[in-house]
């Protein structure tokens, strides 16, 4: 029973931390434990650590910690790449050591020993492709190619020069402060890949997320079949009903069988819970980025559109305030009117924002064409087309 409660607590804590980290910034969690945990994980813990280091070691200790932070977060480094390989390798090793002895089993064949190894190898290959593939670096030689591939919309992108690279800044590009280079169709800098996600490697990044979701789900389901096979092979249901007099119904048997599994195969249960949680996390990331791909938007552009909509809202508020003052409303009446108005609009703001982006996003050309731009980048198509024009 002690092991069972440890596993339950482990699962609940892990789920709470994951939900808090990913969703705690949402306004609906403001002032709730989820919001507090999110603040602690993203800002509070680091702030308390710096205060503690300064109290114990003084300013030199703080400077040392900040220099480590700069190396890990502000410069390209393979730290998280190594962490990824360690997590993947150790998870596969523990799975082999704890579960492969029961393959083949009642519900799972021996082929899964080899399928699982092949799936892990494909995952590593996709990781290497995303990490070391050119994300679409913009330089003086190819800048004209990118400028012609991505027109300016004069809303969130306008014609200007990159102050660092001293070259024209193509629409949809961004200068990555970590890599110190301009990247075409910039989405974000991925620390796990130690690389930017841009025009040329978004397809590999999407394949990486999808494959690792399938890999974790496959692992969780396979372990589930192994455990179900052990219950069948050892006749646990027969033993419980015949020798312990437990009623032969799912409601009566399920808790006892689960208790037996947790006590006997706790490593496999931990692996199953871990893989299931990670698969849910990866499914969320993949769904988010798939939605971006289908609408031909990037993470960077999401923030840009949010800033643009926020600015337009402030301008509208200022105009409404000026008009109300002209009409002779007092400051108190104006404040009450503004509060009631924006309280009603708050619920519809997200839907309105999405509608504005959908209407004004000139890069959204329909799902099929948007996906084709991910698979076959525009700049690459133009590079192939130019020689044919010359030959004519």
Tab-separated table of C-alpha atoms in Angstrom:
chain	number	residue	atom	x	y	z
A	1	UNK	CA	0.000	0.000	0.000
A	2	UNK	CA	2.906	2.364	0.752
A	3	UNK	CA	4.248	1.926	-2.792
A	4	UNK	CA	0.774	2.556	-4.207
A	5	UNK	CA	0.405	5.858	-2.353
A	6	UNK	CA	3.917	6.916	-3.386
A	7	UNK	CA	2.986	6.321	-7.049
A	8	UNK	CA	-0.321	8.188	-6.699
A	9	UNK	CA	1.416	11.161	-5.066
A	10	UNK	CA	4.174	11.077	-7.690
A	11	UNK	CA	1.608	11.165	-10.514
A	12	UNK	CA	-0.425	13.986	-8.927
A	13	UNK	CA	2.641	16.127	-8.202
A	14	UNK	CA	4.028	15.588	-11.711
A	15	UNK	CA	0.685	16.471	-13.315
A	16	UNK	CA	0.279	19.576	-11.129
A	17	UNK	CA	3.778	20.814	-11.952
A	18	UNK	CA	3.335	20.229	-15.700
A	19	UNK	CA	-0.081	21.957	-15.799
A	20	UNK	CA	1.185	24.850	-13.661
A	21	UNK	CA	4.277	25.384	-15.800
A	22	UNK	CA	2.408	25.267	-19.125
A	23	UNK	CA	-0.921	26.898	-18.245
A	24	UNK	CA	-0.355	28.852	-15.016
A	25	UNK	CA	0.150	32.156	-16.856
A	26	UNK	CA	-3.466	32.082	-18.085
A	27	UNK	CA	-5.761	34.730	-16.504
A	28	UNK	CA	-8.166	32.027	-15.264
A	29	UNK	CA	-5.456	30.762	-12.873
A	30	UNK	CA	-4.638	34.215	-11.482
A	31	UNK	CA	-4.685	34.112	-7.667
A	32	UNK	CA	-4.931	30.291	-7.593
A	33	UNK	CA	-2.353	27.683	-6.461
A	34	UNK	CA	-1.713	26.850	-10.156
A	35	UNK	CA	-0.813	30.516	-10.795
A	36	UNK	CA	1.413	30.651	-7.721
A	37	UNK	CA	3.258	27.468	-8.700
A	38	UNK	CA	3.741	28.856	-12.227
A	39	UNK	CA	5.220	32.079	-10.823
A	40	UNK	CA	7.494	30.117	-8.490
A	41	UNK	CA	8.730	27.836	-11.289
A	42	UNK	CA	9.329	30.636	-13.806
A	43	UNK	CA	10.460	33.561	-11.616
A	44	UNK	CA	10.249	32.980	-7.865
A	45	UNK	CA	12.588	29.997	-7.506
A	46	UNK	CA	15.334	31.730	-9.484
A	47	UNK	CA	14.900	34.961	-7.518
A	48	UNK	CA	15.088	33.126	-4.173
A	49	UNK	CA	18.159	31.206	-5.352
A	50	UNK	CA	19.964	34.456	-6.245
A	51	UNK	CA	19.052	35.972	-2.875
A	52	UNK	CA	20.295	32.874	-1.045
A	53	UNK	CA	23.574	32.792	-3.007
A	54	UNK	CA	24.135	36.505	-2.370
A	55	UNK	CA	23.422	36.037	1.356
A	56	UNK	CA	25.874	33.113	1.668
A	57	UNK	CA	28.609	33.942	-0.868
A	58	UNK	CA	28.153	37.663	-1.522
A	59	UNK	CA	28.202	39.430	-4.879
A	60	UNK	CA	30.935	37.139	-6.292
A	61	UNK	CA	28.674	34.133	-5.856
A	62	UNK	CA	25.794	35.954	-7.572
A	63	UNK	CA	28.065	36.925	-10.462
A	64	UNK	CA	29.163	33.287	-10.842
A	65	UNK	CA	25.533	32.071	-10.941
A	66	UNK	CA	24.580	34.767	-13.447
A	67	UNK	CA	27.531	33.831	-15.669
A	68	UNK	CA	26.355	30.205	-15.644
A	69	UNK	CA	22.833	31.413	-16.520
A	70	UNK	CA	24.244	33.485	-19.388
A	71	UNK	CA	26.131	30.463	-20.726
A	72	UNK	CA	23.077	28.176	-20.482
A	73	UNK	CA	20.370	30.598	-21.663
A	74	UNK	CA	21.991	33.388	-23.697
A	75	UNK	CA	24.576	31.509	-25.771
A	76	UNK	CA	24.472	28.382	-27.934
A	77	UNK	CA	25.452	25.341	-25.859
A	78	UNK	CA	24.739	21.593	-25.977
A	79	UNK	CA	23.548	21.332	-22.339
A	80	UNK	CA	19.892	20.477	-23.066
A	81	UNK	CA	20.879	18.311	-26.042
A	82	UNK	CA	22.906	16.158	-23.627
A	83	UNK	CA	19.974	16.131	-21.174
A	84	UNK	CA	17.643	14.946	-23.967
A	85	UNK	CA	19.981	12.086	-24.924
A	86	UNK	CA	20.376	11.106	-21.257
A	87	UNK	CA	16.588	11.069	-20.706
A	88	UNK	CA	15.959	9.072	-23.880
A	89	UNK	CA	18.825	6.649	-23.254
A	90	UNK	CA	18.057	6.059	-19.573
A	91	UNK	CA	14.309	5.604	-20.214
A	92	UNK	CA	14.988	3.040	-22.951
A	93	UNK	CA	17.606	1.273	-20.782
A	94	UNK	CA	15.229	1.011	-17.790
A	95	UNK	CA	12.464	-0.227	-20.100
A	96	UNK	CA	14.736	-2.932	-21.535
A	97	UNK	CA	15.974	-4.049	-18.111
A	98	UNK	CA	12.549	-4.089	-16.458
A	99	UNK	CA	10.161	-5.149	-19.223
A	100	UNK	CA	11.914	-7.013	-22.050
A	101	UNK	CA	12.102	-10.169	-19.899
A	102	UNK	CA	8.311	-10.447	-20.335
A	103	UNK	CA	8.437	-10.180	-24.149
A	104	UNK	CA	7.035	-12.195	-25.858
A	105	UNK	CA	3.979	-12.213	-23.613
A	106	UNK	CA	0.299	-13.089	-23.775
A	107	UNK	CA	-0.670	-9.846	-25.568
A	108	UNK	CA	2.652	-8.706	-27.069
A	109	UNK	CA	5.006	-10.351	-29.570
A	110	UNK	CA	8.793	-10.524	-29.729
A	111	UNK	CA	8.877	-8.159	-32.724
A	112	UNK	CA	8.338	-5.245	-30.327
A	113	UNK	CA	11.873	-5.674	-28.974
A	114	UNK	CA	13.216	-4.687	-32.374
A	115	UNK	CA	10.457	-2.212	-33.232
A	116	UNK	CA	11.124	-0.236	-30.052
A	117	UNK	CA	14.854	0.000	-30.812
A	118	UNK	CA	14.127	1.136	-34.381
A	119	UNK	CA	11.646	3.734	-33.107
A	120	UNK	CA	14.239	5.169	-30.706
A	121	UNK	CA	16.857	5.327	-33.491
A	122	UNK	CA	14.421	7.219	-35.770
A	123	UNK	CA	13.718	9.627	-32.896
A	124	UNK	CA	17.434	10.329	-32.474
A	125	UNK	CA	17.851	10.847	-36.245
A	126	UNK	CA	15.011	13.402	-36.270
A	127	UNK	CA	16.608	15.108	-33.277
A	128	UNK	CA	19.957	15.344	-35.105
A	129	UNK	CA	18.287	16.607	-38.295
A	130	UNK	CA	16.458	19.368	-36.410
A	131	UNK	CA	19.539	20.276	-34.372
A	132	UNK	CA	22.111	20.486	-37.146
A	133	UNK	CA	20.044	21.408	-40.210
A	134	UNK	CA	20.305	24.987	-41.509
A	135	UNK	CA	17.180	26.753	-40.140
A	136	UNK	CA	17.273	29.290	-42.977
A	137	UNK	CA	20.162	31.604	-42.150
A	138	UNK	CA	19.885	34.979	-43.906
A	139	UNK	CA	23.144	36.584	-45.063
A	140	UNK	CA	24.340	39.102	-47.619
A	141	UNK	CA	24.491	36.445	-50.368
A	142	UNK	CA	20.913	35.161	-50.084
A	143	UNK	CA	19.043	38.102	-48.544
A	144	UNK	CA	17.515	39.185	-51.887
A	145	UNK	CA	16.153	35.659	-52.357
A	146	UNK	CA	14.373	35.812	-48.982
A	147	UNK	CA	13.118	39.370	-49.519
A	148	UNK	CA	11.415	38.311	-52.765
A	149	UNK	CA	10.066	35.092	-51.195
A	150	UNK	CA	8.337	36.844	-48.283
A	151	UNK	CA	6.589	40.170	-49.039
A	152	UNK	CA	6.065	42.777	-46.296
A	153	UNK	CA	2.520	43.106	-44.959
A	154	UNK	CA	3.128	46.614	-43.512
A	155	UNK	CA	1.319	45.587	-40.328
A	156	UNK	CA	3.724	43.504	-38.286
A	157	UNK	CA	6.509	43.574	-40.902
A	158	UNK	CA	7.879	46.585	-42.728
A	159	UNK	CA	10.960	47.177	-44.823
A	160	UNK	CA	13.986	47.855	-42.620
A	161	UNK	CA	17.573	46.830	-41.966
A	162	UNK	CA	18.828	44.422	-39.314
A	163	UNK	CA	20.935	46.657	-37.014
A	164	UNK	CA	23.262	43.747	-36.126
A	165	UNK	CA	23.800	42.020	-39.487
A	166	UNK	CA	23.626	45.301	-41.472
A	167	UNK	CA	21.549	43.696	-44.230
A	168	UNK	CA	17.902	44.180	-45.302
A	169	UNK	CA	15.585	42.314	-42.927
A	170	UNK	CA	13.201	40.040	-44.880
A	171	UNK	CA	9.598	39.787	-43.729
A	172	UNK	CA	8.969	36.948	-41.237
A	173	UNK	CA	12.653	36.853	-40.293
A	174	UNK	CA	14.182	37.698	-36.930
A	175	UNK	CA	17.675	38.191	-35.572
A	176	UNK	CA	18.223	35.513	-32.926
A	177	UNK	CA	20.095	37.065	-30.008
A	178	UNK	CA	21.337	33.638	-28.861
A	179	UNK	CA	22.703	32.410	-32.225
A	180	UNK	CA	23.563	35.967	-33.360
A	181	UNK	CA	22.157	35.513	-36.858
A	182	UNK	CA	19.061	36.354	-38.875
A	183	UNK	CA	16.756	33.401	-39.558
A	184	UNK	CA	14.074	33.288	-42.267
A	185	UNK	CA	10.486	32.541	-41.187
A	186	UNK	CA	11.718	32.510	-37.590
A	187	UNK	CA	9.542	30.552	-35.171
A	188	UNK	CA	11.610	30.320	-31.970
A	189	UNK	CA	15.005	29.344	-30.631
A	190	UNK	CA	14.765	25.798	-29.262
A	191	UNK	CA	17.262	25.196	-26.450
A	192	UNK	CA	16.629	21.430	-26.652
A	193	UNK	CA	17.910	21.489	-30.236
A	194	UNK	CA	20.546	24.194	-29.636
A	195	UNK	CA	19.240	25.653	-32.881
A	196	UNK	CA	16.649	28.068	-34.215
A	197	UNK	CA	13.445	26.705	-35.708
A	198	UNK	CA	12.991	28.489	-39.018
A	199	UNK	CA	12.038	28.103	-42.654
A	200	UNK	CA	14.167	25.071	-43.493
A	201	UNK	CA	13.912	22.905	-40.373
A	202	UNK	CA	10.310	23.449	-39.208
A	203	UNK	CA	9.306	20.227	-41.007
A	204	UNK	CA	11.949	18.258	-39.093
A	205	UNK	CA	10.875	19.877	-35.817
A	206	UNK	CA	7.236	18.920	-36.465
A	207	UNK	CA	8.279	15.375	-37.363
A	208	UNK	CA	10.350	15.246	-34.149
A	209	UNK	CA	7.373	16.273	-31.991
A	210	UNK	CA	4.963	13.882	-33.728
A	211	UNK	CA	7.355	10.940	-33.645
A	212	UNK	CA	8.242	11.401	-29.974
A	213	UNK	CA	4.545	11.652	-29.104
A	214	UNK	CA	3.955	8.348	-30.944
A	215	UNK	CA	7.094	6.847	-29.338
A	216	UNK	CA	5.982	7.699	-25.776
A	217	UNK	CA	2.410	6.566	-26.452
A	218	UNK	CA	3.700	3.334	-27.998
A	219	UNK	CA	5.900	2.723	-24.944
A	220	UNK	CA	3.027	3.348	-22.511
A	221	UNK	CA	0.637	1.069	-24.456
A	222	UNK	CA	3.282	-1.660	-24.822
A	223	UNK	CA	3.978	-1.674	-21.070
A	224	UNK	CA	0.212	-1.774	-20.486
A	225	UNK	CA	-0.038	-4.891	-22.671
A	226	UNK	CA	2.911	-6.460	-20.831
A	227	UNK	CA	1.222	-5.904	-17.458
A	228	UNK	CA	-2.141	-7.160	-18.762
A	229	UNK	CA	-0.341	-10.249	-20.062
A	230	UNK	CA	1.218	-10.919	-16.647
A	231	UNK	CA	-2.216	-10.722	-15.014
A	232	UNK	CA	-3.542	-13.227	-17.566
A	233	UNK	CA	-0.551	-15.604	-17.472
A	234	UNK	CA	-0.412	-15.794	-13.673
A	235	UNK	CA	-4.191	-16.147	-13.349
A	236	UNK	CA	-4.530	-13.278	-10.892
A	237	UNK	CA	-8.262	-12.851	-11.537
A	238	UNK	CA	-8.836	-16.606	-10.921
A	239	UNK	CA	-6.824	-16.484	-7.677
A	240	UNK	CA	-8.684	-13.425	-6.380
A	241	UNK	CA	-12.140	-14.821	-7.150
A	242	UNK	CA	-11.506	-18.450	-6.133
A	243	UNK	CA	-9.208	-18.182	-3.106
A	244	UNK	CA	-10.062	-14.728	-1.754
A	245	UNK	CA	-13.777	-14.751	-2.520
A	246	UNK	CA	-13.790	-11.424	-4.367
A	247	UNK	CA	-16.808	-10.812	-6.585
A	248	UNK	CA	-16.097	-11.387	-10.284
A	249	UNK	CA	-16.900	-7.854	-11.440
A	250	UNK	CA	-14.755	-5.041	-12.767
A	251	UNK	CA	-15.661	-2.752	-9.864
A	252	UNK	CA	-14.496	-5.308	-7.279
A	253	UNK	CA	-11.501	-6.748	-9.118
A	254	UNK	CA	-9.918	-3.599	-10.650
A	255	UNK	CA	-8.638	-2.054	-7.365
A	256	UNK	CA	-7.167	-5.397	-6.193
A	257	UNK	CA	-5.495	-6.128	-9.527
A	258	UNK	CA	-4.106	-2.585	-9.651
A	259	UNK	CA	-2.834	-2.926	-6.083
A	260	UNK	CA	-1.100	-6.196	-6.995
A	261	UNK	CA	0.459	-4.643	-10.120
A	262	UNK	CA	1.740	-1.610	-8.198
A	263	UNK	CA	3.283	-3.803	-5.524
A	264	UNK	CA	4.827	-6.310	-7.961
A	265	UNK	CA	5.698	-4.220	-11.030
A	266	UNK	CA	6.215	-0.719	-9.587
A	267	UNK	CA	9.042	0.137	-12.022
A	268	UNK	CA	6.851	-0.644	-15.010
A	269	UNK	CA	3.963	1.359	-13.525
A	270	UNK	CA	6.257	4.371	-13.005
A	271	UNK	CA	7.474	4.081	-16.592
A	272	UNK	CA	3.913	3.838	-17.895
A	273	UNK	CA	2.805	6.954	-15.969
A	274	UNK	CA	5.921	8.878	-17.043
A	275	UNK	CA	5.524	7.969	-20.718
A	276	UNK	CA	1.786	8.735	-20.667
A	277	UNK	CA	2.374	12.206	-19.153
A	278	UNK	CA	5.174	13.024	-21.591
A	279	UNK	CA	3.040	11.860	-24.530
A	280	UNK	CA	0.247	14.229	-23.399
A	281	UNK	CA	2.760	17.060	-23.113
A	282	UNK	CA	4.146	16.359	-26.592
A	283	UNK	CA	0.621	16.078	-28.011
A	284	UNK	CA	-0.095	19.586	-26.710
A	285	UNK	CA	3.088	21.009	-28.219
A	286	UNK	CA	2.455	19.285	-31.536
A	287	UNK	CA	-1.182	20.461	-31.682
A	288	UNK	CA	-0.088	24.056	-30.976
A	289	UNK	CA	2.570	24.040	-33.704
A	290	UNK	CA	0.302	22.193	-36.141
A	291	UNK	CA	-2.265	24.966	-35.732
A	292	UNK	CA	0.494	27.505	-36.475
A	293	UNK	CA	1.488	25.579	-39.612
A	294	UNK	CA	-2.112	25.292	-40.829
A	295	UNK	CA	-2.582	29.073	-40.505
A	296	UNK	CA	0.949	29.867	-41.775
A	297	UNK	CA	1.860	31.661	-38.570
A	298	UNK	CA	4.913	31.362	-36.339
A	299	UNK	CA	5.360	31.611	-32.580
A	300	UNK	CA	7.229	34.878	-33.130
A	301	UNK	CA	4.305	36.222	-35.187
A	302	UNK	CA	1.832	35.180	-32.481
A	303	UNK	CA	3.582	37.585	-30.113
A	304	UNK	CA	3.757	40.271	-32.789
A	305	UNK	CA	0.032	40.007	-33.510
A	306	UNK	CA	-0.705	40.110	-29.771
A	307	UNK	CA	1.307	43.326	-29.446
A	308	UNK	CA	-0.430	44.827	-32.507
A	309	UNK	CA	-3.924	43.967	-31.189
A	310	UNK	CA	-3.028	45.324	-27.744
A	311	UNK	CA	-1.828	48.579	-29.304
A	312	UNK	CA	-5.007	48.894	-31.398
A	313	UNK	CA	-7.113	48.303	-28.290
A	314	UNK	CA	-5.258	51.065	-26.403
A	315	UNK	CA	-5.740	53.456	-29.327
A	316	UNK	CA	-9.469	52.642	-29.406
A	317	UNK	CA	-9.734	53.215	-25.658
A	318	UNK	CA	-7.943	56.556	-25.942
A	319	UNK	CA	-10.255	57.655	-28.774
A	320	UNK	CA	-13.344	56.572	-26.807
A	321	UNK	CA	-12.112	58.464	-23.748
A	322	UNK	CA	-11.471	61.619	-25.774
A	323	UNK	CA	-14.925	61.392	-27.372
A	324	UNK	CA	-16.589	60.885	-23.982
A	325	UNK	CA	-14.785	63.857	-22.470
A	326	UNK	CA	-15.919	65.988	-25.397
A	327	UNK	CA	-19.479	64.840	-24.778
A	328	UNK	CA	-19.204	66.180	-21.219
A	329	UNK	CA	-18.972	62.942	-19.211
A	330	UNK	CA	-17.273	63.235	-15.838
A	331	UNK	CA	-14.142	61.225	-15.037
A	332	UNK	CA	-16.139	58.974	-12.658
A	333	UNK	CA	-18.827	58.202	-15.264
A	334	UNK	CA	-16.134	57.637	-17.878
A	335	UNK	CA	-14.300	55.203	-15.606
A	336	UNK	CA	-17.491	53.257	-14.831
A	337	UNK	CA	-18.447	53.109	-18.510
A	338	UNK	CA	-14.976	51.954	-19.523
A	339	UNK	CA	-14.888	49.230	-16.856
A	340	UNK	CA	-18.292	47.811	-17.746
A	341	UNK	CA	-17.492	47.920	-21.446
A	342	UNK	CA	-14.159	46.117	-21.200
A	343	UNK	CA	-15.504	43.601	-18.686
A	344	UNK	CA	-17.938	42.484	-21.378
A	345	UNK	CA	-15.346	42.555	-24.121
A	346	UNK	CA	-12.779	40.560	-22.107
A	347	UNK	CA	-14.553	37.267	-22.727
A	348	UNK	CA	-14.715	37.890	-26.472
A	349	UNK	CA	-11.199	39.341	-26.840
A	350	UNK	CA	-9.510	36.042	-27.662
A	351	UNK	CA	-12.046	35.197	-30.382
A	352	UNK	CA	-11.792	38.731	-31.779
A	353	UNK	CA	-8.005	38.544	-31.786
A	354	UNK	CA	-8.113	35.283	-33.739
A	355	UNK	CA	-10.560	36.845	-36.208
A	356	UNK	CA	-8.299	39.877	-36.720
A	357	UNK	CA	-5.267	37.676	-37.335
A	358	UNK	CA	-7.212	35.435	-39.736
A	359	UNK	CA	-8.450	38.485	-41.671
A	360	UNK	CA	-5.169	40.395	-41.887
A	361	UNK	CA	-2.639	37.566	-42.120
A	362	UNK	CA	-1.623	37.769	-45.790
A	363	UNK	CA	0.620	34.716	-45.438
A	364	UNK	CA	-2.331	32.384	-44.754
A	365	UNK	CA	-3.125	30.844	-48.162
A	366	UNK	CA	-5.219	27.875	-47.084
A	367	UNK	CA	-4.265	24.707	-45.228
A	368	UNK	CA	-2.858	22.790	-48.207
A	369	UNK	CA	-0.626	25.619	-49.473
A	370	UNK	CA	0.448	26.485	-45.942
A	371	UNK	CA	1.605	22.929	-45.264
A	372	UNK	CA	3.326	22.767	-48.668
A	373	UNK	CA	5.357	25.857	-47.682
A	374	UNK	CA	6.559	23.995	-44.585
A	375	UNK	CA	7.587	20.916	-46.585
A	376	UNK	CA	8.927	22.845	-49.612
A	377	UNK	CA	10.143	26.284	-48.384
A	378	UNK	CA	9.490	29.263	-50.671
A	379	UNK	CA	13.142	30.305	-50.871
A	380	UNK	CA	14.156	26.805	-52.013
A	381	UNK	CA	11.509	26.852	-54.759
A	382	UNK	CA	12.789	30.209	-56.004
A	383	UNK	CA	16.353	28.898	-56.027
A	384	UNK	CA	15.212	26.100	-58.364
A	385	UNK	CA	13.184	28.429	-60.549
A	386	UNK	CA	15.939	31.004	-61.202
A	387	UNK	CA	18.192	28.762	-63.398
A	388	UNK	CA	15.186	27.872	-65.599
A	389	UNK	CA	14.518	31.604	-66.250
A	390	UNK	CA	18.152	32.101	-67.241
A	391	UNK	CA	18.085	29.195	-69.658
A	392	UNK	CA	15.068	30.662	-71.391
